Every structure is written in structure tokens, then in C-alpha cells.
Coordinates of C-alpha atoms in Angstrom, one line a residue:
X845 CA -7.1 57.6 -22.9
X846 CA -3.8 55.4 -22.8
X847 CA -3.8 52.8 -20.3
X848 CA -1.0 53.3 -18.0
X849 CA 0.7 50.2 -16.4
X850 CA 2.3 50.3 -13.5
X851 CA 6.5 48.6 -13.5
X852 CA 7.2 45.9 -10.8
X853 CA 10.8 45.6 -9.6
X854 CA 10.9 41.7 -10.0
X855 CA 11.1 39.0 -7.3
X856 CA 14.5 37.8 -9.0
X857 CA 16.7 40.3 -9.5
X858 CA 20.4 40.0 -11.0
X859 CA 23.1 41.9 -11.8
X860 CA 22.2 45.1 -9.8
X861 CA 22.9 47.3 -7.3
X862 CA 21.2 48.0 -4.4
X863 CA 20.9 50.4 -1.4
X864 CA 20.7 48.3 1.8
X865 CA 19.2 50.1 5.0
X866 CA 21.4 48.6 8.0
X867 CA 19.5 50.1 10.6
X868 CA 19.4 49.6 14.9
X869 CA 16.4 49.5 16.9
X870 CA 16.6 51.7 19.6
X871 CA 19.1 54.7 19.4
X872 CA 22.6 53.6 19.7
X873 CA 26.3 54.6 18.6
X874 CA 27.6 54.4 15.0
X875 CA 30.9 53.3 14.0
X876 CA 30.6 53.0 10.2
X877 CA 31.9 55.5 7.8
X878 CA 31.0 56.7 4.5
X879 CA 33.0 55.1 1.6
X880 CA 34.1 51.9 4.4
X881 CA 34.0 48.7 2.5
X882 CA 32.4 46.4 4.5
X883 CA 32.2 42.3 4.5
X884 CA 28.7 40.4 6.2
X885 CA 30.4 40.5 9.6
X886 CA 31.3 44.2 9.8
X887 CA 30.4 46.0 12.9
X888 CA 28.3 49.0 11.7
X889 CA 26.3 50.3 15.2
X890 CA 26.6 49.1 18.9
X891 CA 22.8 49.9 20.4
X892 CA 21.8 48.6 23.8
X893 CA 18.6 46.3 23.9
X894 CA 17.3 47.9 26.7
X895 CA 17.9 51.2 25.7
X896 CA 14.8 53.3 27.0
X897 CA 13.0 51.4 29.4
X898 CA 13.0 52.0 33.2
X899 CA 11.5 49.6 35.8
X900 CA 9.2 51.5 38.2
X901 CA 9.9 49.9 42.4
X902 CA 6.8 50.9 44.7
X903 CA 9.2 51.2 47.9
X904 CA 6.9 52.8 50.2
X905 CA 4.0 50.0 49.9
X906 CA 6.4 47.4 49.9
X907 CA 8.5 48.5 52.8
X908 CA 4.8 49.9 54.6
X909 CA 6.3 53.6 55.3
X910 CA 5.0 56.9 54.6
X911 CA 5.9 58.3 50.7
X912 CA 7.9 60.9 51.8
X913 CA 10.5 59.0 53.8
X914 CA 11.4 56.1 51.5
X915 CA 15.1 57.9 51.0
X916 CA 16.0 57.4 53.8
X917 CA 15.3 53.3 54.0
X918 CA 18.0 53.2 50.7
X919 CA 21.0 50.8 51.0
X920 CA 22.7 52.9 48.5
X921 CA 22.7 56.5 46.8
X922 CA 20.9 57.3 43.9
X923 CA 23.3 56.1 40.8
X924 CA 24.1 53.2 42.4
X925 CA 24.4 49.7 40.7
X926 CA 22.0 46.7 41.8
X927 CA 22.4 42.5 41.1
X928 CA 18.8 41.0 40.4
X929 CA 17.5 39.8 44.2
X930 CA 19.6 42.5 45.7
X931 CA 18.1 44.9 48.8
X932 CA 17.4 48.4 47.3
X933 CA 15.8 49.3 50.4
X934 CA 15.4 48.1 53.7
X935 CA 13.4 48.8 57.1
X936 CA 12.6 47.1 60.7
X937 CA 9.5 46.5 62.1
X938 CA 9.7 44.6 65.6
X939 CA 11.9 41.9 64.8
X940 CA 11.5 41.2 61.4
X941 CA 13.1 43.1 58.3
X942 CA 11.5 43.8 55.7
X943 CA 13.1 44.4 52.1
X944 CA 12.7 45.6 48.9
X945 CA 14.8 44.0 46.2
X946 CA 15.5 44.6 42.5
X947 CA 13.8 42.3 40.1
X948 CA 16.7 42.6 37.7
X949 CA 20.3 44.0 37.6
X950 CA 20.0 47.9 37.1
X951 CA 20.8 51.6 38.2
X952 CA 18.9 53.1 40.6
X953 CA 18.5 56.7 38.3
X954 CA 15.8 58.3 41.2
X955 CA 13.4 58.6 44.5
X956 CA 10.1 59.9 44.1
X957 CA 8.9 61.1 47.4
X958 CA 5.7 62.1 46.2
X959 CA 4.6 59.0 45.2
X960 CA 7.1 56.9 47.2
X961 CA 8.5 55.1 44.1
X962 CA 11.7 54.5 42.6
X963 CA 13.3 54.2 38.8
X964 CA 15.5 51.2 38.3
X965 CA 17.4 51.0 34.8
X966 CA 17.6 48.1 33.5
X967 CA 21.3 46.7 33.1
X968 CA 21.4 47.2 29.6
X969 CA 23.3 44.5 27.3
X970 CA 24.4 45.7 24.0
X971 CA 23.6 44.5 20.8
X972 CA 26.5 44.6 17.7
X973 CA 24.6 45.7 14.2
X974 CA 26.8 43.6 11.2
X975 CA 26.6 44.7 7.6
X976 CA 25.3 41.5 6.9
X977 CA 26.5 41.5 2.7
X978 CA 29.3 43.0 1.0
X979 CA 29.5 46.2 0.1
X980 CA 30.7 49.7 0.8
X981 CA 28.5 52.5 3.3
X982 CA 27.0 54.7 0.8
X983 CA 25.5 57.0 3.4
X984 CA 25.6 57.1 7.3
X985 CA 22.4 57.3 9.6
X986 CA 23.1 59.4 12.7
X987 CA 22.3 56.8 16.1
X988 CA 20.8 54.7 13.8
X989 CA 23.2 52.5 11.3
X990 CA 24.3 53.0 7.2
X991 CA 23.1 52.6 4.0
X992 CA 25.3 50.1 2.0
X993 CA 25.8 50.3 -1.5
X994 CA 26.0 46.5 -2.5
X995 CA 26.4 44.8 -6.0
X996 CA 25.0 41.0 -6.6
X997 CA 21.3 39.6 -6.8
X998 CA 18.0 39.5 -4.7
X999 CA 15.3 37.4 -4.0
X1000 CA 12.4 38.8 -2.4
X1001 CA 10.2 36.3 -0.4
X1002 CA 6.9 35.9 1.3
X1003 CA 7.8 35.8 4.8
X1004 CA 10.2 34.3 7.4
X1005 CA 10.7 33.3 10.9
X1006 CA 13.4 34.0 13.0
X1007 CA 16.3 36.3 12.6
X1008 CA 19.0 37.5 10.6
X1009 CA 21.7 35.4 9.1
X1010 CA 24.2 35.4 6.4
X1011 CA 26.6 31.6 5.6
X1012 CA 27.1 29.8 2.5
X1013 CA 24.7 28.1 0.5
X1014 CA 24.1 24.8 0.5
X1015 CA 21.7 22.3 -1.6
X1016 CA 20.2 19.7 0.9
X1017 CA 17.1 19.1 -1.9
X1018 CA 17.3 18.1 -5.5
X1019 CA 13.8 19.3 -6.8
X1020 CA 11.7 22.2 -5.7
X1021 CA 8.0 19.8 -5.0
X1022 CA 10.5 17.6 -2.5
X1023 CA 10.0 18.2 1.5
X1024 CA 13.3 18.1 3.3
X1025 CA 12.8 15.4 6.0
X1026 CA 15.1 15.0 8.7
X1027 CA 16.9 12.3 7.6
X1028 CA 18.5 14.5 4.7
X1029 CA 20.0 17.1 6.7
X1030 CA 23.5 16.0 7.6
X1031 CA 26.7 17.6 10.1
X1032 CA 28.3 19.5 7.0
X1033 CA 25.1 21.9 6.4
X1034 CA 26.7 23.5 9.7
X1035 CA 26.9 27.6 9.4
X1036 CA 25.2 26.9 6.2
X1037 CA 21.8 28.8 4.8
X1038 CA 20.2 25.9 3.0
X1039 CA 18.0 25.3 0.3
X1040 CA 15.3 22.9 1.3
X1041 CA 12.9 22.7 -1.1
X1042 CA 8.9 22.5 -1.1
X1043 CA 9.1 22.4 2.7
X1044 CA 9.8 20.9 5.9
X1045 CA 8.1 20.1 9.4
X1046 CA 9.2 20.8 13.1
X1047 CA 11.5 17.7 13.3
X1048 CA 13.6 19.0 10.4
X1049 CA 13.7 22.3 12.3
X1050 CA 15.4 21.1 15.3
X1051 CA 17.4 19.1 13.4
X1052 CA 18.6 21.8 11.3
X1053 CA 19.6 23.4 14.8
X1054 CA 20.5 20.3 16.3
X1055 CA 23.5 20.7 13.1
X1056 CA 24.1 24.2 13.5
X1057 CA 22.5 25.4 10.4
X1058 CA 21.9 28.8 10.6
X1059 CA 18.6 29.3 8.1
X1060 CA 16.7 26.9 5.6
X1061 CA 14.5 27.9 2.4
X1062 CA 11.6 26.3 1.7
X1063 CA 8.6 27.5 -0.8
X1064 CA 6.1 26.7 2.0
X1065 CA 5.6 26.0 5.4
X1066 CA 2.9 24.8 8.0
X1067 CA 1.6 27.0 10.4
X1068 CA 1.0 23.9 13.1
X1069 CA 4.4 22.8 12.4
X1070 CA 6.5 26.0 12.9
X1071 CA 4.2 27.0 16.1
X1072 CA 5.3 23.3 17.5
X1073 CA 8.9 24.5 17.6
X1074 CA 7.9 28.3 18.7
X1075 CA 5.8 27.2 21.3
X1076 CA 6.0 23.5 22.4
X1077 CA 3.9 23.6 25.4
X1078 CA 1.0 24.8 22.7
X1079 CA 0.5 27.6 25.5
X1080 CA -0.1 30.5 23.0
X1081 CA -2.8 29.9 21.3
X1082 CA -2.4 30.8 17.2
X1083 CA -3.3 34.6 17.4
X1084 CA -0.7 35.0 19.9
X1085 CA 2.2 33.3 17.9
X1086 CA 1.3 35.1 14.5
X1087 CA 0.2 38.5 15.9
X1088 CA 2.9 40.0 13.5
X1089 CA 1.9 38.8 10.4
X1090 CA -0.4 41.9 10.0
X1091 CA 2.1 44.0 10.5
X1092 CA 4.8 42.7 8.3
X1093 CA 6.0 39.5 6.8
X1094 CA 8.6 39.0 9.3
X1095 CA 6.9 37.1 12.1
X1096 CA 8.4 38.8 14.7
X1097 CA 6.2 37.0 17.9
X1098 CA 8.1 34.0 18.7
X1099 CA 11.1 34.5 16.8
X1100 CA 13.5 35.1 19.5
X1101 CA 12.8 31.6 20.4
X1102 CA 12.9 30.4 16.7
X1103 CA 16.0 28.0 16.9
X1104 CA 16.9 27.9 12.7
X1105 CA 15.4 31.1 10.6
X1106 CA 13.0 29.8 7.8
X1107 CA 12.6 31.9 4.6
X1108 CA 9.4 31.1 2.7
X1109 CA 9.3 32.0 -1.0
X1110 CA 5.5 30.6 -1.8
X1111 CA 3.3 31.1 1.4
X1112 CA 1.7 28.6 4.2
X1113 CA 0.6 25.3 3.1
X1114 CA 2.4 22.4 1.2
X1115 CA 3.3 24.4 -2.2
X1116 CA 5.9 23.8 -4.3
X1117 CA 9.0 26.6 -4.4
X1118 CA 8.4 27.9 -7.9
X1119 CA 11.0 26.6 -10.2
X1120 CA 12.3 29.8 -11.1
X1121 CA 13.1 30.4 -7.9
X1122 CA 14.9 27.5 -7.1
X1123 CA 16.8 27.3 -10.1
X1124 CA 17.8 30.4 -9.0
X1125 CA 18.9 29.8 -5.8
X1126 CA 20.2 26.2 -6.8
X1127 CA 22.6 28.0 -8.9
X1128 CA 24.4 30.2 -6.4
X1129 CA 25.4 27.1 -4.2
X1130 CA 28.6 27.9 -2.1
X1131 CA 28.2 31.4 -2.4
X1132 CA 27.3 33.6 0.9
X1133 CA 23.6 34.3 1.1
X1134 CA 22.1 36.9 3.5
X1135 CA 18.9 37.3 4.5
X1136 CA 17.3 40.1 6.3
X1137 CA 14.1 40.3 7.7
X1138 CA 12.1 43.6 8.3
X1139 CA 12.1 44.9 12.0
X1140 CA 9.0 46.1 13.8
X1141 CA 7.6 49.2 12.8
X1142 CA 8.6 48.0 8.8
X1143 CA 5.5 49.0 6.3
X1144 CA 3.1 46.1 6.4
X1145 CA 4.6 45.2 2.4
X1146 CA 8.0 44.8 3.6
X1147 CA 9.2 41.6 2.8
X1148 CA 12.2 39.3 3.8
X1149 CA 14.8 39.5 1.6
X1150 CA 18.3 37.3 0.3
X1151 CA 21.2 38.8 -1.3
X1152 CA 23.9 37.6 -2.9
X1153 CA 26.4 39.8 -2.8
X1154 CA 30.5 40.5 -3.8
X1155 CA 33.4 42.2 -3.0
X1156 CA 33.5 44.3 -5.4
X1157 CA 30.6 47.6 -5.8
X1158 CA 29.6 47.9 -9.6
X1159 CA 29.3 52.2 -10.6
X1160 CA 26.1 51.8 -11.9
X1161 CA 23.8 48.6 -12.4
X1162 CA 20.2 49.7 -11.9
X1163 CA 17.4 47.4 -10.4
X1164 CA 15.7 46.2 -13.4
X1165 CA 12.0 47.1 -13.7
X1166 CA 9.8 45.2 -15.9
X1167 CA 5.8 45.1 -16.4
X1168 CA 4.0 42.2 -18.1
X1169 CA 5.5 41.6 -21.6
X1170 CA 5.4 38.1 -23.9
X1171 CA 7.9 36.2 -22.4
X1172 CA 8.4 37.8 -18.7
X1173 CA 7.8 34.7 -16.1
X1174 CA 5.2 35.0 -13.5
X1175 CA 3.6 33.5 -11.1
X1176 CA -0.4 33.3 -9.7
X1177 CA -0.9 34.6 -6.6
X1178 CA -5.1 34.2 -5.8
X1179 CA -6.4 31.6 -3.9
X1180 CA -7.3 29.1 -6.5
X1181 CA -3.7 28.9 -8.1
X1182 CA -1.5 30.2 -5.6
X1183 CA 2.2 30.1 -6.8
X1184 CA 1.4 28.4 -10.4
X1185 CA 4.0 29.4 -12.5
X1186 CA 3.0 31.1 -15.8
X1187 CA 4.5 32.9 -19.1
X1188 CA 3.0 36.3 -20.3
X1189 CA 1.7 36.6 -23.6
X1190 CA 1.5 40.2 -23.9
X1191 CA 1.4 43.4 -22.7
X1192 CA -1.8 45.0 -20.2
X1193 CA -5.2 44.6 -21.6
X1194 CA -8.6 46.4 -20.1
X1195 CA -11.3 44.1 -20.0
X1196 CA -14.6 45.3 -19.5
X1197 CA -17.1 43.3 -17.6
X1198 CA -20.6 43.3 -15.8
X1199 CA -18.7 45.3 -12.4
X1200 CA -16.7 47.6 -14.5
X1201 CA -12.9 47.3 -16.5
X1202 CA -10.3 45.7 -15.0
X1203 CA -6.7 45.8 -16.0
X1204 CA -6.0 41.8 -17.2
X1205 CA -3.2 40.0 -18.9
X1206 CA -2.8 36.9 -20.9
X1207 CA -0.7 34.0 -19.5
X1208 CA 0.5 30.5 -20.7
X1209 CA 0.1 27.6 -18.1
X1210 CA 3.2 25.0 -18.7
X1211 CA 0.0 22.7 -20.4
X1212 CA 0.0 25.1 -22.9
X1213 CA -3.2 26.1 -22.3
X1214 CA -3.7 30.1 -22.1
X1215 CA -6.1 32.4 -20.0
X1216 CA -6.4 36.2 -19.0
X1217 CA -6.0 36.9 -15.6
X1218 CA -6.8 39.9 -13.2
X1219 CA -3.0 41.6 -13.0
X1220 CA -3.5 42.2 -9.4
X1221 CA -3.5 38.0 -9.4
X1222 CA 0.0 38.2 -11.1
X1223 CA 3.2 38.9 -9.0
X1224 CA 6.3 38.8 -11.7
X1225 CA 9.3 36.9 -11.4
X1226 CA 12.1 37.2 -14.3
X1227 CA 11.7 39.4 -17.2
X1228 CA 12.0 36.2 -19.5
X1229 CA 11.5 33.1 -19.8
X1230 CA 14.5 31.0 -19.6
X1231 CA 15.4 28.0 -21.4
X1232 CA 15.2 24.4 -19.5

């Protein structure tokens, strides 16, 4: 029987063209239209960030009257706007008046006499949705957003905190196994996404915001440190900042709060960003990099992403897919050798062994030295090795 190997679309990926889901959260309106060519600060939806949710007022305990009169204590009709702290219903008992006051500013939408109760909606904000690269709407989603036909390259990475963001690149760190301390981020990384090497602490953060810089990229990141900035008080314990993580890679608890976005390209910890990758990203400096980060509700695999994008939509330049092959650049993913940068040596072998077979593939370390490795260790990054 022939051995089937499965092809990865690589972490690095040039030269393509991709379909980018711009999508809201909640239902909202869309202005994008098909075959619009759109630039990272396109408007493409308008949703509202409260879209959905009602606050429920318990009138009659709070005012002390029977359910079925509470209409009649109302300072205003039904449909009427409130201010936060304002009286949505008032009555007298002996000398004293007694209120009942919105917690926030909202609609009053109905009376339930059965139960005594009102329904306030929230005043509802709304919330712009931007294209975020270039490109041009490929398809539009009904009350949802667009997909965007975009030409340039991708980087896939391991997580990220903190929101979306698009700016030019800038190099703030020379090597990829240098930490980018506070002292080397300067005024002129302001609007900039920048390229911070192996990785940086909680003072860098701040200082990062402190300079307006709107994301860094490091190949690894502490957990201590980045729950320092999220929660300084050290309120929430560790659970409660990274609740997220199993549902995606985009650490959604906290990020709201999150005052730079950091992409991470190896893991947690103190690893080097594999050279690959920053040799990639080294490259592109000045050009605009976006990065978008999987919403709630994303499939658990979902990871952060970077594009570089252009102006101009290429007809046809497919993601390439590649599987292990002599020459294709990899790197270790399992415990022992986490982010190790390697060189196949051939295709997919099955290895027998005292539990059963197991697909494995033959790898070069940068000592020359050579070993087979489970491909389930082996997460692919370039389909060849390039030259130094």
C-alpha cells in the first residue's frame, strides 16, 4: 500500500494570493461591494458592540410596589432614551422618594407587569470593520463583512495578544536570539509594527505604547511578563488571564486592555525567532504589515496571521503547498527541541517500532548531524533551503 503524505500550506508563504475573511462580530451593516479595491483602512461593515444584549431592571422590588403596577411609576414611555444614573422610575413613600435608575445609557424597549421588570438596551456604540491589507472584495457576506482577494506574503504565527493592526515595518533588533529591551525602542517606531526579535518583557511593552507603536514581533514571550501589563494589580490569577488559549491562539482574555499587540512566532519561554522567519520579516522593512488575529468562536487551530500585501491583485498565484522533501526548511516543534531549525533530507518514511509504524522523516541539524524524527514533531517553513 502507498504511503500517503499529507501537503502543509507553509508558515512562509510568498508570492500568492489569498482569500481574506473580513468578518464583524455581531450582525451589523455592510458597505463593501464586490470587485471594490480596498486599501488597510477601508471601511467594509459598521456593527454595533452591543448589538444583542438587553439589561434586565427589577422595578417593582426596587421601587417596593406590586408587579402589576410598575407602569405607572415610569418617568417616561416605553422607547424612551435614558443617561447612566438617570430615574427610570420613581414612587413616594411618606416622605422619602424612592428611585430606580439606569445603570447605563439605554432605551427603555418594555414593562413586564407580570414579573414587574423592565428591558433596558444598552446605548449601543458602533464599531467600524477596516480591510486591514490591500486588495479587492472578492465576495460579500450578508450583515457580516467580505472576502478580500489579496496578493503579497504571509506569515502564520503561534499566537498573539491584543488586537488588530496594520503600519509599516520597522527593524528595532539586529539578530533573531536578541531581546528587545527598553532602551532600544525609540519615538520613530511610532505607528510602526516592529520586529523585535527573540523577545521582550513588560517594560518594553509599555514603552512600545508609551511611543505609540502599534504591535511588536517577537519569537517568544513570558507568560509572567505579558500578565504584568494585562493585569497589574496580579488580581486574576493565571487561568483567568489565558482562559482563551484553548480555544484559539488569539488570547482574547485581557486583550482589550493589552496596550501594544504582540505576535509570537516560536511559543512562551525565551526562544529564539527562527532565522527563517526573521530573515523573512527583516526583509520587508518599510512595507505595511497587517496582522489579524482570530475572533472568538475561531477553530481552536486558527492562528494569528501577518500579511504583506500590494496594490495591485495578481489573476492567479496559488498558495504553495509543499510536504517534506530534501531541501524544504523546517522547524521542531516537541518539547525537547522546540523551534530548532532543521533541513529535510527526504521525502516520508514509515518506521516500524515496538508501538506500531509511525510516519518519520530525516532532518539535518545546522551541526550537521542528522536524525529521523516523528512528522507530527515537524511544522514546515520554506520549501527550500535558502542560501546564507
Amino acid at each position: 500500500m502507498a504511503l500517503q503524505v499529507t501537503t502543509f500550506e507553509p508558515v512562509i508563504v510568498e508570492d500568492a494570493v489569498f482569500l481574506i475573511e473580513r468578518v464583524v462580530r455581531t450582525a451589523g451593516e455592510v458597505t463593501a461591494r464586490v470587485n471594490d479595491l480596498v486599501e488597510p483602512e477601508t471601511k467594509l461593515a459598521t456593527e454595533s458592540s452591543e448589538a444583542g444584549r438587553t439589561l434586565t431592571l427589577h422595578l417593582a422590588r426596587e421601587l417596593g410596589v406590586a408587579p402589576n403596577t410598575v407602569s405607572r411609576y415610569l418617568t417616561k414611555p416605553i422607547g424612551s432614551a435614558f443617561q447612566a444614573g438617570e430615574a427610570v422610575a420613581r414612587t413616594r413613600r411618606g416622605l422619602r422618594v424612592i428611585t430606580a435608575s439606569a445603570p447605563i445609557a439605554g432605551t427603555l424597549t418594555a414593562v413586564d407587569e407580570a414579573t414587574g421588570t423592565a428591558t433596558l438596551a444598552p446605548e449601543a456604540p458602533t464599531r467600524e470593520l477596516p480591510a486591514l491589507v490591500y486588495g479587492q472584495v472578492d465576495t460579500v457576506l450578508e450583515g457580516r463583512g467580505a472576502l478580500i482577494r489579496a496578493s503579497g506574503a504571509r506569515l502564520r504565527g503561534t499566537f498573539a495578544v491584543g488586537g488588530e493592526v496594520w503600519g509599516p515595518l520597522k527593524v528595532a533588533i539586529d539578530r533573531p536570539d536578541r531581546e528587545l529591551t527598553p532602551d532600544a525602542i525609540t519615538p520613530d517606531l511610532s505607528g510602526a509594527v516592529v520586529l523585535g526579535g527573540m523577545t521582550l518583557g513588560a517594560a518594553a511593552m509599555r514603552r512600545l505604547a508609551e511611543v505609540s507603536a502599534r504591535a511588536v514581533i517577537v519569537g517568544s514571550v513570558s507568560e509572567a511578563e505579558v500578565r504584568r501589563v494585562l493585569s497589574p494589580s496580579e488580581v486574576l490569577p493565571p487561568a483567568g488571564v489565558w482562559r482563551s488559549l484553548g480555544r484559539g491562539r488569539a488570547l482574547a482574555a485581557g486583550s482589550e486592555r493589552a496596550p501594544v499587540t504582540v505576535f509570537v512566532t516560536e511559543g512562551f519561554g525565551r526562544w529564539p525567532m527562527a532565522a527563517p522567519i526573521f530573515d523573512f520579516l527583516a526583509r520587508r522593512e518599510g512595507q505595511v504589515a497587517s496582522l489579524l488575529v482570530p475572533r472568538d468562536g475561531a477553530a481552536p487551530e486558527a492562528p494569528p496571521e501577518l500579511y504583506f500585501t500590494v496594490a495591485t491583485v495578481e489573476d492567479d498565484a496559488s498558495i504553495q503547498r509543499i510536504e517534506p522533501a530534501d531541501g524544504v526548511v523546517a522547524r521542531l516543534v516537541d518539547p525537547t527541541h522546540l523551534g530548532t531549525v532543521v533541513t529535510c533530507r527526504g521525502g516520508v518514511l514509515l518506521e516500524r517500532g515496538p508501538f506500531g509504524a509511525q510516519e518519520v522523516v530525516e532532518v539535518e541539524f545546522t551541526t550537521g548531524t542528522r536524525r529521523r524524527v516523528p512528522l507530527a514533531n515537524l511544522e514546515l517553513l520554506t520549501a527550500e533551503a535558502q542560501s546564507s
